[in-house]
Amino acid sequence: MATSTTITVADVKVIGLVAPIIAAVVTLIRIFERIRLKRFGIDDVWAAFSLIILILFVPTFRVQPK
């Protein structure tokens, strides 16, 4: 019989912080690899743009209103 676990707010906060960091690392690896292979294209420009948006988003996620 499976046991049920509840997801807490702290769990959601951890996932909300770790997932974007992993996404940023993978995107940086992709961009550097494409530049190294001289295959940097418009899709990589959009990936870089998304990375910038992600970098702006993560700190605002941690800000807590008073």
mmCIF file of N, CA and C in Angstrom:
data_model
loop_
_atom_site.group_PDB
_atom_site.id
_atom_site.type_symbol
_atom_site.label_atom_id
_atom_site.label_comp_id
_atom_site.label_asym_id
_atom_site.label_seq_id
_atom_site.Cartn_x
_atom_site.Cartn_y
_atom_site.Cartn_z
ATOM 1 N N MET A 1 0.837 -1.167 0.000
ATOM 2 C CA MET A 1 0.000 0.000 0.000
ATOM 3 C C MET A 1 0.890 1.242 0.000
ATOM 4 N N ALA A 2 0.583 2.184 -0.837
ATOM 5 C CA ALA A 2 1.399 3.393 -0.953
ATOM 6 C C ALA A 2 1.042 4.386 0.144
ATOM 7 N N THR A 3 2.050 5.050 0.632
ATOM 8 C CA THR A 3 1.795 6.080 1.627
ATOM 9 C C THR A 3 1.681 7.425 0.922
ATOM 10 N N SER A 4 0.818 8.266 1.412
ATOM 11 C CA SER A 4 0.647 9.579 0.799
ATOM 12 C C SER A 4 1.478 10.605 1.578
ATOM 13 N N THR A 5 2.106 11.476 0.838
ATOM 14 C CA THR A 5 2.874 12.548 1.458
ATOM 15 C C THR A 5 2.288 13.879 1.018
ATOM 16 N N THR A 6 2.390 14.831 1.877
ATOM 17 C CA THR A 6 1.888 16.157 1.537
ATOM 18 C C THR A 6 3.050 17.050 1.139
ATOM 19 N N ILE A 7 2.802 17.886 0.191
ATOM 20 C CA ILE A 7 3.802 18.843 -0.262
ATOM 21 C C ILE A 7 3.597 20.132 0.521
ATOM 22 N N THR A 8 4.655 20.593 1.154
ATOM 23 C CA THR A 8 4.556 21.798 1.969
ATOM 24 C C THR A 8 4.967 23.018 1.153
ATOM 25 N N VAL A 9 4.743 24.177 1.719
ATOM 26 C CA VAL A 9 5.141 25.431 1.083
ATOM 27 C C VAL A 9 6.658 25.487 0.932
ATOM 28 N N ALA A 10 7.371 24.966 1.910
ATOM 29 C CA ALA A 10 8.835 24.941 1.839
ATOM 30 C C ALA A 10 9.305 24.081 0.664
ATOM 31 N N ASP A 11 8.616 22.975 0.410
ATOM 32 C CA ASP A 11 8.963 22.122 -0.728
ATOM 33 C C ASP A 11 8.794 22.865 -2.045
ATOM 34 N N VAL A 12 7.714 23.596 -2.161
ATOM 35 C CA VAL A 12 7.445 24.360 -3.380
ATOM 36 C C VAL A 12 8.503 25.454 -3.571
ATOM 37 N N LYS A 13 8.914 26.085 -2.472
ATOM 38 C CA LYS A 13 9.945 27.119 -2.560
ATOM 39 C C LYS A 13 11.280 26.537 -3.021
ATOM 40 N N VAL A 14 11.614 25.363 -2.523
ATOM 41 C CA VAL A 14 12.870 24.719 -2.927
ATOM 42 C C VAL A 14 12.822 24.354 -4.412
ATOM 43 N N ILE A 15 11.734 23.762 -4.844
ATOM 44 C CA ILE A 15 11.588 23.407 -6.257
ATOM 45 C C ILE A 15 11.602 24.663 -7.123
ATOM 46 N N GLY A 16 10.950 25.723 -6.641
ATOM 47 C CA GLY A 16 10.913 26.984 -7.380
ATOM 48 C C GLY A 16 12.265 27.659 -7.483
ATOM 49 N N LEU A 17 13.201 27.300 -6.635
ATOM 50 C CA LEU A 17 14.548 27.857 -6.702
ATOM 51 C C LEU A 17 15.502 26.940 -7.460
ATOM 52 N N VAL A 18 15.395 25.640 -7.240
ATOM 53 C CA VAL A 18 16.323 24.686 -7.852
ATOM 54 C C VAL A 18 16.050 24.510 -9.345
ATOM 55 N N ALA A 19 14.807 24.409 -9.739
ATOM 56 C CA ALA A 19 14.473 24.177 -11.143
ATOM 57 C C ALA A 19 14.987 25.293 -12.063
ATOM 58 N N PRO A 20 14.803 26.577 -11.739
ATOM 59 C CA PRO A 20 15.359 27.615 -12.601
ATOM 60 C C PRO A 20 16.889 27.621 -12.640
ATOM 61 N N ILE A 21 17.523 27.259 -11.540
ATOM 62 C CA ILE A 21 18.989 27.205 -11.535
ATOM 63 C C ILE A 21 19.464 26.104 -12.473
ATOM 64 N N ILE A 22 18.831 24.954 -12.436
ATOM 65 C CA ILE A 22 19.187 23.871 -13.353
ATOM 66 C C ILE A 22 18.941 24.307 -14.796
ATOM 67 N N ALA A 23 17.825 24.961 -15.047
ATOM 68 C CA ALA A 23 17.523 25.433 -16.394
ATOM 69 C C ALA A 23 18.561 26.436 -16.881
ATOM 70 N N ALA A 24 19.012 27.325 -15.998
ATOM 71 C CA ALA A 24 20.016 28.321 -16.378
ATOM 72 C C ALA A 24 21.346 27.651 -16.713
ATOM 73 N N VAL A 25 21.753 26.672 -15.924
ATOM 74 C CA VAL A 25 23.019 25.976 -16.184
ATOM 75 C C VAL A 25 22.957 25.237 -17.521
ATOM 76 N N VAL A 26 21.870 24.535 -17.774
ATOM 77 C CA VAL A 26 21.728 23.797 -19.031
ATOM 78 C C VAL A 26 21.711 24.761 -20.216
ATOM 79 N N THR A 27 21.040 25.885 -20.084
ATOM 80 C CA THR A 27 20.986 26.868 -21.160
ATOM 81 C C THR A 27 22.353 27.482 -21.418
ATOM 82 N N LEU A 28 23.105 27.785 -20.369
ATOM 83 C CA LEU A 28 24.459 28.312 -20.550
ATOM 84 C C LEU A 28 25.361 27.310 -21.254
ATOM 85 N N ILE A 29 25.265 26.057 -20.876
ATOM 86 C CA ILE A 29 26.058 25.019 -21.548
ATOM 87 C C ILE A 29 25.694 24.960 -23.025
ATOM 88 N N ARG A 30 24.406 25.011 -23.315
ATOM 89 C CA ARG A 30 23.962 24.970 -24.710
ATOM 90 C C ARG A 30 24.505 26.156 -25.494
ATOM 91 N N ILE A 31 24.397 27.356 -24.936
ATOM 92 C CA ILE A 31 24.845 28.552 -25.652
ATOM 93 C C ILE A 31 26.356 28.512 -25.898
ATOM 94 N N PHE A 32 27.125 28.159 -24.866
ATOM 95 C CA PHE A 32 28.576 28.096 -25.043
ATOM 96 C C PHE A 32 28.977 27.023 -26.050
ATOM 97 N N GLU A 33 28.291 25.905 -26.031
ATOM 98 C CA GLU A 33 28.594 24.838 -26.990
ATOM 99 C C GLU A 33 28.274 25.274 -28.419
ATOM 100 N N ARG A 34 27.159 25.944 -28.600
ATOM 101 C CA ARG A 34 26.791 26.404 -29.947
ATOM 102 C C ARG A 34 27.755 27.481 -30.450
ATOM 103 N N ILE A 35 28.229 28.343 -29.556
ATOM 104 C CA ILE A 35 29.218 29.347 -29.954
ATOM 105 C C ILE A 35 30.530 28.643 -30.321
ATOM 106 N N ARG A 36 30.927 27.660 -29.538
ATOM 107 C CA ARG A 36 32.174 26.938 -29.795
ATOM 108 C C ARG A 36 32.135 26.219 -31.142
ATOM 109 N N LEU A 37 30.984 25.671 -31.488
ATOM 110 C CA LEU A 37 30.840 24.963 -32.762
ATOM 111 C C LEU A 37 30.508 25.896 -33.920
ATOM 112 N N LYS A 38 30.402 27.189 -33.625
ATOM 113 C CA LYS A 38 30.046 28.205 -34.639
ATOM 114 C C LYS A 38 28.699 27.884 -35.304
ATOM 115 N N ARG A 39 27.754 27.485 -34.480
ATOM 116 C CA ARG A 39 26.403 27.183 -34.961
ATOM 117 C C ARG A 39 25.360 27.996 -34.198
ATOM 118 N N PHE A 40 25.759 29.157 -33.719
ATOM 119 C CA PHE A 40 24.864 30.018 -32.946
ATOM 120 C C PHE A 40 23.825 30.616 -33.893
ATOM 121 N N GLY A 41 22.564 30.341 -33.621
ATOM 122 C CA GLY A 41 21.494 30.802 -34.510
ATOM 123 C C GLY A 41 20.426 31.568 -33.748
ATOM 124 N N ILE A 42 19.333 31.840 -34.447
ATOM 125 C CA ILE A 42 18.246 32.639 -33.879
ATOM 126 C C ILE A 42 17.595 31.906 -32.698
ATOM 127 N N ASP A 43 17.538 30.587 -32.736
ATOM 128 C CA ASP A 43 16.968 29.848 -31.612
ATOM 129 C C ASP A 43 17.825 30.014 -30.360
ATOM 130 N N ASP A 44 19.138 30.157 -30.561
ATOM 131 C CA ASP A 44 20.022 30.382 -29.418
ATOM 132 C C ASP A 44 19.888 31.802 -28.873
ATOM 133 N N VAL A 45 19.554 32.732 -29.747
ATOM 134 C CA VAL A 45 19.292 34.102 -29.292
ATOM 135 C C VAL A 45 18.067 34.102 -28.375
ATOM 136 N N TRP A 46 17.038 33.355 -28.758
ATOM 137 C CA TRP A 46 15.846 33.262 -27.921
ATOM 138 C C TRP A 46 16.137 32.550 -26.608
ATOM 139 N N ALA A 47 17.024 31.543 -26.663
ATOM 140 C CA ALA A 47 17.415 30.861 -25.422
ATOM 141 C C ALA A 47 18.164 31.823 -24.502
ATOM 142 N N ALA A 48 19.039 32.664 -25.060
ATOM 143 C CA ALA A 48 19.764 33.651 -24.261
ATOM 144 C C ALA A 48 18.795 34.686 -23.681
ATOM 145 N N PHE A 49 17.824 35.101 -24.479
ATOM 146 C CA PHE A 49 16.816 36.049 -24.001
ATOM 147 C C PHE A 49 16.024 35.437 -22.842
ATOM 148 N N SER A 50 15.651 34.181 -22.976
ATOM 149 C CA SER A 50 14.931 33.491 -21.898
ATOM 150 C C SER A 50 15.784 33.380 -20.643
ATOM 151 N N LEU A 51 17.080 33.179 -20.829
ATOM 152 C CA LEU A 51 17.990 33.097 -19.691
ATOM 153 C C LEU A 51 18.049 34.431 -18.951
ATOM 154 N N ILE A 52 18.071 35.524 -19.688
ATOM 155 C CA ILE A 52 18.067 36.851 -19.057
ATOM 156 C C ILE A 52 16.784 37.058 -18.255
ATOM 157 N N ILE A 53 15.658 36.691 -18.834
ATOM 158 C CA ILE A 53 14.379 36.800 -18.123
ATOM 159 C C ILE A 53 14.395 35.927 -16.865
ATOM 160 N N LEU A 54 14.969 34.734 -16.977
ATOM 161 C CA LEU A 54 15.056 33.833 -15.827
ATOM 162 C C LEU A 54 15.918 34.434 -14.728
ATOM 163 N N ILE A 55 17.031 35.036 -15.097
ATOM 164 C CA ILE A 55 17.922 35.659 -14.110
ATOM 165 C C ILE A 55 17.201 36.807 -13.394
ATOM 166 N N LEU A 56 16.354 37.517 -14.091
ATOM 167 C CA LEU A 56 15.578 38.589 -13.458
ATOM 168 C C LEU A 56 14.450 38.030 -12.589
ATOM 169 N N PHE A 57 13.910 36.884 -12.971
ATOM 170 C CA PHE A 57 12.761 36.310 -12.269
ATOM 171 C C PHE A 57 13.139 35.690 -10.929
ATOM 172 N N VAL A 58 14.229 34.938 -10.880
ATOM 173 C CA VAL A 58 14.569 34.173 -9.674
ATOM 174 C C VAL A 58 14.713 35.064 -8.434
ATOM 175 N N PRO A 59 15.426 36.198 -8.488
ATOM 176 C CA PRO A 59 15.483 37.033 -7.282
ATOM 177 C C PRO A 59 14.129 37.595 -6.856
ATOM 178 N N THR A 60 13.272 37.909 -7.825
ATOM 179 C CA THR A 60 11.962 38.442 -7.456
ATOM 180 C C THR A 60 11.084 37.353 -6.839
ATOM 181 N N PHE A 61 11.348 36.108 -7.154
ATOM 182 C CA PHE A 61 10.618 35.004 -6.551
ATOM 183 C C PHE A 61 10.921 34.890 -5.063
ATOM 184 N N ARG A 62 12.129 35.247 -4.683
ATOM 185 C CA ARG A 62 12.551 35.140 -3.280
ATOM 186 C C ARG A 62 12.123 36.347 -2.439
ATOM 187 N N VAL A 63 11.731 37.450 -3.077
ATOM 188 C CA VAL A 63 11.310 38.639 -2.338
ATOM 189 C C VAL A 63 9.932 38.382 -1.734
ATOM 190 N N GLN A 64 9.806 38.696 -0.464
ATOM 191 C CA GLN A 64 8.523 38.462 0.193
ATOM 192 C C GLN A 64 7.900 39.815 0.559
ATOM 193 N N PRO A 65 6.664 40.024 0.143
ATOM 194 C CA PRO A 65 5.991 41.277 0.481
ATOM 195 C C PRO A 65 5.738 41.379 1.988
ATOM 196 N N LYS A 66 5.765 42.588 2.464
ATOM 197 C CA LYS A 66 5.521 42.809 3.905
ATOM 198 C C LYS A 66 4.084 43.142 4.171
#
